[in-house]
PDB file of C-alpha atoms in Angstrom:
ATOM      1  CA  UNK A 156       7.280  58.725 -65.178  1.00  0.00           C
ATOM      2  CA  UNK A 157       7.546  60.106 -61.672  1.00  0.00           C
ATOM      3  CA  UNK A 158       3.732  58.937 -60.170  1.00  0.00           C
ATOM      4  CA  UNK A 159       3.934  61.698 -57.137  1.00  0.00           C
ATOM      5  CA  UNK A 160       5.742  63.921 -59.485  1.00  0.00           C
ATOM      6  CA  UNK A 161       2.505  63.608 -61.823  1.00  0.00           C
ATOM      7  CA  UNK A 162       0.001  63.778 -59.048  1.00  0.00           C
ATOM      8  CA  UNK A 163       1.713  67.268 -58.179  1.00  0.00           C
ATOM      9  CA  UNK A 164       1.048  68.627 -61.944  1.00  0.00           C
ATOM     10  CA  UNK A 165      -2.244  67.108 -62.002  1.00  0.00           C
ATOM     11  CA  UNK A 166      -3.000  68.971 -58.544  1.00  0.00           C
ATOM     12  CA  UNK A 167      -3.976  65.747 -57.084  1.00  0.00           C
ATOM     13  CA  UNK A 168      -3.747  63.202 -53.929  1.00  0.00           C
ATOM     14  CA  UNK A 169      -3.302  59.756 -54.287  1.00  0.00           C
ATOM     15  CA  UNK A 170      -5.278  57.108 -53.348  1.00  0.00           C
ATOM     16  CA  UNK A 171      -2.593  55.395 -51.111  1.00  0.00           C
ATOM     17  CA  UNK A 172      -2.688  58.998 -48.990  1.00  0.00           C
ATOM     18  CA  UNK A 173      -6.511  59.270 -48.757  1.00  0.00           C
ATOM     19  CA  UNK A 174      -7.348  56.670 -45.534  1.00  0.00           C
ATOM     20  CA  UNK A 175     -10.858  55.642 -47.237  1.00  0.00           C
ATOM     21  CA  UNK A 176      -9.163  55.147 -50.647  1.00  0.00           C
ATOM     22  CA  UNK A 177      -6.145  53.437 -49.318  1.00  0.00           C
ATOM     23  CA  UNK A 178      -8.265  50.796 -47.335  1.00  0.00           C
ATOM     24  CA  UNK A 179     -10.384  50.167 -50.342  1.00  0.00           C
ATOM     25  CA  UNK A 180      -7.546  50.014 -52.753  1.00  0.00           C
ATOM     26  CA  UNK A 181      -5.387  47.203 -50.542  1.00  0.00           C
ATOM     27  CA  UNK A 182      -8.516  45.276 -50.705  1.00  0.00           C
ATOM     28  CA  UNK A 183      -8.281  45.894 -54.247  1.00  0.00           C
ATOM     29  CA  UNK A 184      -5.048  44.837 -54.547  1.00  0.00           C
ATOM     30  CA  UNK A 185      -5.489  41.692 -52.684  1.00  0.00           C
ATOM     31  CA  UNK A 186      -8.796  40.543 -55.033  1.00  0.00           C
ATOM     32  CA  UNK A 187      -6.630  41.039 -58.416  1.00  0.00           C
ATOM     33  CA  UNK A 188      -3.593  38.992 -56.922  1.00  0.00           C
ATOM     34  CA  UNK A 189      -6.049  36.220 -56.409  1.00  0.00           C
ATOM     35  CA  UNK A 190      -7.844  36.472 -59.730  1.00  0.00           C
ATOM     36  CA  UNK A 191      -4.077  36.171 -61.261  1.00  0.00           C
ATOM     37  CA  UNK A 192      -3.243  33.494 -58.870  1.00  0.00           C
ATOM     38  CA  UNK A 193      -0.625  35.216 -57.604  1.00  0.00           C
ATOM     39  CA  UNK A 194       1.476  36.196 -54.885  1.00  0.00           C
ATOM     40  CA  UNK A 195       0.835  39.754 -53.268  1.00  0.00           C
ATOM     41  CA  UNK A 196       1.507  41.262 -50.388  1.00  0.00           C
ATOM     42  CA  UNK A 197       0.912  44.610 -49.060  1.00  0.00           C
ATOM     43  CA  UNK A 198       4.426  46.529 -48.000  1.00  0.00           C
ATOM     44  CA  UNK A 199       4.289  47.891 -44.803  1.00  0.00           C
ATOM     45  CA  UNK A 200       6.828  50.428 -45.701  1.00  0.00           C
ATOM     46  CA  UNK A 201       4.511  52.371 -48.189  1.00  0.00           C
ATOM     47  CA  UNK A 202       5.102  54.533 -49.441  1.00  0.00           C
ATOM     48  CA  UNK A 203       7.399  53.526 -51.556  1.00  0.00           C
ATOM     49  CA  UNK A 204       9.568  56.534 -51.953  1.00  0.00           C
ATOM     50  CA  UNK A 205       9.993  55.909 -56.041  1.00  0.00           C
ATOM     51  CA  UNK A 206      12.115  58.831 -56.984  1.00  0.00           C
ATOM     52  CA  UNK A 207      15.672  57.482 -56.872  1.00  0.00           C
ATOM     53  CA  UNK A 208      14.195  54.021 -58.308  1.00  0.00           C
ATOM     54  CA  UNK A 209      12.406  55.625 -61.257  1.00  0.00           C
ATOM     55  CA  UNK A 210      15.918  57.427 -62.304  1.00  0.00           C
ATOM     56  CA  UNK A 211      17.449  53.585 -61.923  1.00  0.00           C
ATOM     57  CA  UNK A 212      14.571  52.462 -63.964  1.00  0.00           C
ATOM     58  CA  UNK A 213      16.173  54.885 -66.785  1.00  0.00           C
ATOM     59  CA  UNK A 214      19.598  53.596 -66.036  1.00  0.00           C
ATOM     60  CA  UNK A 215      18.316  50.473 -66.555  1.00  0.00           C
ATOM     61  CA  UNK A 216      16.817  51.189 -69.692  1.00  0.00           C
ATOM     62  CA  UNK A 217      19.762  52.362 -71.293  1.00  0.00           C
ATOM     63  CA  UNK A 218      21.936  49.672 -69.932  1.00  0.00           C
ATOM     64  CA  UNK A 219      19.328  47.494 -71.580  1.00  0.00           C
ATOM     65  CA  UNK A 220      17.937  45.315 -68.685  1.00  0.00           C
ATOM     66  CA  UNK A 221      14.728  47.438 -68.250  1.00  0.00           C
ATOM     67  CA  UNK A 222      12.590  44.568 -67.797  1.00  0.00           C
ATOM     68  CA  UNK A 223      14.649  42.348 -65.225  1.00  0.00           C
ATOM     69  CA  UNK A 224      15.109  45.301 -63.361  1.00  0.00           C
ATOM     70  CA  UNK A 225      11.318  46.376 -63.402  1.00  0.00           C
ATOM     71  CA  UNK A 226      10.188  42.770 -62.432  1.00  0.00           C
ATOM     72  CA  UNK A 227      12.610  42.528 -59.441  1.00  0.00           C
ATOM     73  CA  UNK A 228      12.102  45.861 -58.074  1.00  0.00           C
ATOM     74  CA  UNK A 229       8.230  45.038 -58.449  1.00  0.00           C
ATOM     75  CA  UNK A 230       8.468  41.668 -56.461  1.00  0.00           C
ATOM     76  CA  UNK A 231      11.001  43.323 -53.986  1.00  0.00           C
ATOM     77  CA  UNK A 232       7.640  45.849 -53.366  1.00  0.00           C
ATOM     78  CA  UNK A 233       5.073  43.607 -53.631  1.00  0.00           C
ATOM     79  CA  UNK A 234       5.845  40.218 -53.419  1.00  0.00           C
ATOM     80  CA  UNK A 235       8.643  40.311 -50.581  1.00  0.00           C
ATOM     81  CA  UNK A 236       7.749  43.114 -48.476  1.00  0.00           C
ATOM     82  CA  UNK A 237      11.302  44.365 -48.673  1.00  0.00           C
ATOM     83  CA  UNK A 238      12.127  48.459 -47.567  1.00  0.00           C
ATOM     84  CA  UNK A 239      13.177  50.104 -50.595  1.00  0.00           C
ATOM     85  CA  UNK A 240      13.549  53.230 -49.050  1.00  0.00           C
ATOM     86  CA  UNK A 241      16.320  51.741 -47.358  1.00  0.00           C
ATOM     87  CA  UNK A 242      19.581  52.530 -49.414  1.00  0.00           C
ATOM     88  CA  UNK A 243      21.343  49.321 -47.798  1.00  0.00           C
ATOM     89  CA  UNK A 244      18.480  47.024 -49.163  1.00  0.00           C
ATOM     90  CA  UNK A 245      18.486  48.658 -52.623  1.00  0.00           C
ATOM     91  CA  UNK A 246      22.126  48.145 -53.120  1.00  0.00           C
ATOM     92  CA  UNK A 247      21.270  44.283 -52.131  1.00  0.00           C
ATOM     93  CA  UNK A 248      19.142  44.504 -54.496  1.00  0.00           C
ATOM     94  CA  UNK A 249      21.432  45.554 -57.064  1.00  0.00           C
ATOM     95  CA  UNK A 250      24.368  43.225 -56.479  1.00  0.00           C
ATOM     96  CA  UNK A 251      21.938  40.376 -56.845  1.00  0.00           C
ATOM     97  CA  UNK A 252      21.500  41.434 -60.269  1.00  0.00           C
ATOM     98  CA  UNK A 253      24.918  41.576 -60.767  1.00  0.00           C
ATOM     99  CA  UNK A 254      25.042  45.031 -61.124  1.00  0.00           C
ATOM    100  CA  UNK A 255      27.656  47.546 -59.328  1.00  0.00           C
ATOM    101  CA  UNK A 256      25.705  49.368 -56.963  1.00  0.00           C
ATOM    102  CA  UNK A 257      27.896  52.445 -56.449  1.00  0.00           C
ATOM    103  CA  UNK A 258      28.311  52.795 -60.051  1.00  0.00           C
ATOM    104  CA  UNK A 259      24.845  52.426 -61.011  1.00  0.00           C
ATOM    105  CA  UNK A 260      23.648  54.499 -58.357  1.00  0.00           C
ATOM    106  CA  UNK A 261      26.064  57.573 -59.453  1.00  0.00           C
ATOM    107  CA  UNK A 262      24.762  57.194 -63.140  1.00  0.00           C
ATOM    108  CA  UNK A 263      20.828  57.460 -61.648  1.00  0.00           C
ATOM    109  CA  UNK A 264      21.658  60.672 -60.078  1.00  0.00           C
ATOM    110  CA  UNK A 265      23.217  61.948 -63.501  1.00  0.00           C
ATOM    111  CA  UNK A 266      21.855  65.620 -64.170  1.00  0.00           C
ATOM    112  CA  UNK A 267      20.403  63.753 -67.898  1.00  0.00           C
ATOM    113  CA  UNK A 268      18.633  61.091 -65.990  1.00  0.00           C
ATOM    114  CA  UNK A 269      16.966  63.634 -63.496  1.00  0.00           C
ATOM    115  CA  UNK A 270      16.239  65.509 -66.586  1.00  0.00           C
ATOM    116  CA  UNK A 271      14.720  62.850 -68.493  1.00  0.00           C
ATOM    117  CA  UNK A 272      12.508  61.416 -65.650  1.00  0.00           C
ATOM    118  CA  UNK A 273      11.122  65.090 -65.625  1.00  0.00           C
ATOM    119  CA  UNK A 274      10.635  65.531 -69.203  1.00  0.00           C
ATOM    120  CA  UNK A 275       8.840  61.924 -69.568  1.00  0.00           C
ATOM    121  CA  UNK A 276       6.820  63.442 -66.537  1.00  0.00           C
ATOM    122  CA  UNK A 277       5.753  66.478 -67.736  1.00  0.00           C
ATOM    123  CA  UNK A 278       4.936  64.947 -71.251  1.00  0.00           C
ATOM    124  CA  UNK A 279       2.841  62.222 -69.938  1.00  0.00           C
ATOM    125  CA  UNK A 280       0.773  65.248 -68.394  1.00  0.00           C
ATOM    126  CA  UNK A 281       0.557  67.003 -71.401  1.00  0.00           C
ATOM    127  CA  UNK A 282      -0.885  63.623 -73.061  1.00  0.00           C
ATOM    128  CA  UNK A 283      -3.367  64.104 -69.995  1.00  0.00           C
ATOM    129  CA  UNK A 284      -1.883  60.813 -67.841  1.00  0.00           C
ATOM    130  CA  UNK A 285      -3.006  61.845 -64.121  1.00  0.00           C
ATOM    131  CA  UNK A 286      -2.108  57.978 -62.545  1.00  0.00           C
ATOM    132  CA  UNK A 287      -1.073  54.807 -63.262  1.00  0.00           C
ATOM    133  CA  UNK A 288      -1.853  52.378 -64.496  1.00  0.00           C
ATOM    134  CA  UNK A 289      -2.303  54.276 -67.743  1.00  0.00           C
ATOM    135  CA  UNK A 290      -2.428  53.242 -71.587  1.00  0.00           C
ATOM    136  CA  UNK A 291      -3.113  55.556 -74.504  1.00  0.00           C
ATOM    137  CA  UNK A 292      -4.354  54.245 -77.468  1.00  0.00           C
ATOM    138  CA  UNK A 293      -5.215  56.511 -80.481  1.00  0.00           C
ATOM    139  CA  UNK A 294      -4.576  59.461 -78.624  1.00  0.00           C
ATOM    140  CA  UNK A 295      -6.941  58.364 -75.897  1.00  0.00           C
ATOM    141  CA  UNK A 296      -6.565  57.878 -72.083  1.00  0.00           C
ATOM    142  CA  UNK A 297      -7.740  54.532 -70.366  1.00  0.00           C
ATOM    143  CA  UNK A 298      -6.626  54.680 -66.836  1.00  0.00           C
ATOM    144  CA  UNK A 299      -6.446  51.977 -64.385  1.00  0.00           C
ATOM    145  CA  UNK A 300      -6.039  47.876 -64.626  1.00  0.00           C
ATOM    146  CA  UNK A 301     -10.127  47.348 -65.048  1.00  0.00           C
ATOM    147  CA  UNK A 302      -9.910  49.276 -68.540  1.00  0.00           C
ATOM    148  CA  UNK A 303      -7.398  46.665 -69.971  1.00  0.00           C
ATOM    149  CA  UNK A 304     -10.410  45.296 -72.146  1.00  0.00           C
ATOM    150  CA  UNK A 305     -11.541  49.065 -73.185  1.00  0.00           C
ATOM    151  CA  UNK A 306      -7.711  49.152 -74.420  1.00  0.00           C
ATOM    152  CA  UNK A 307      -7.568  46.138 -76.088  1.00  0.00           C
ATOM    153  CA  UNK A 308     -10.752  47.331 -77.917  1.00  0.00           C
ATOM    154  CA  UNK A 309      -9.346  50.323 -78.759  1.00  0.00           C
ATOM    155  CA  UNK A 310      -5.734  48.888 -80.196  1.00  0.00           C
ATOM    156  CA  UNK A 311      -7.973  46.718 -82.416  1.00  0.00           C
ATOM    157  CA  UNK A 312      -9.776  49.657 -84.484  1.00  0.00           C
TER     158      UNK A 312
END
């Protein structure tokens, strides 16, 4: 899904735009990456603008190396610092996965992948998904990392 394009149908802000929420929600951030033991670190570029990397995501999915691609992409936010809003730096990116970033990058702006990214979107809505993290279990809607055991419980009925 599209996390600002979901904030938009839900008619909300996020919490990295509201200055209270934000400063609470770094701290946050910070106190889970030490319960996990691991490394975090808050990118100075955020936001993030995710829009062109959620359409990869897709292309990555269907070129089936969703997960690699998720985990790097994730430690080149929030482990590395790196600015993925820079085009030059995502194409780095890309070539260290051995993947063609020209070609890659003209499949993520495919008029199906745009389409798809909105249709996942819009159906996550629907579900009534308003953030992320989100999980729905049973047709219920846990929302956020602190309801993992609520989830678990749930999966278990």
């Amino acid at each position: 899904i599209l996390l600002s394009g979901l904030h938009n149908l839900a008619g909300i802000t996020a919490p990295g735009f509201i200055p209270i929420k934000a400063k609470y929600m770094i701290k946050d951030c910070k106190l889970w990456a030490e319960k996990y033991n691991i490394t975090f670190k808050f990118n100075n570029y955020f936001p993030i603008k995710t829009l062109d990397l959620m359409r990869c995501v897709l292309v990555a999915e269907k070129e089936d190396f969703l997960q690699n691609f998720i985990n790097k992409v994730f430690d080149a936010i929030w482990k590395d610092g790196l600015n993925l809003n820079d085009n030059i730096i995502v194409e780095k990116l890309l070539k260290n996965l051995d993947i063609n970033p020209k070609t890659f990058l003209m499949e993520s702006v495919d008029p199906k992948i745009k389409d798809e990214l909105k249709k996942r979107t819009e159906a996550a809505h629907k579900k009534g998904v308003f953030g992320a993290p989100s999980f729905i279990v049973n047709n219920k809607v846990f929302w956020g990392q602190d309801r993992l055991e609520f989830v678990i419980n749930e999966a278990k009925k």
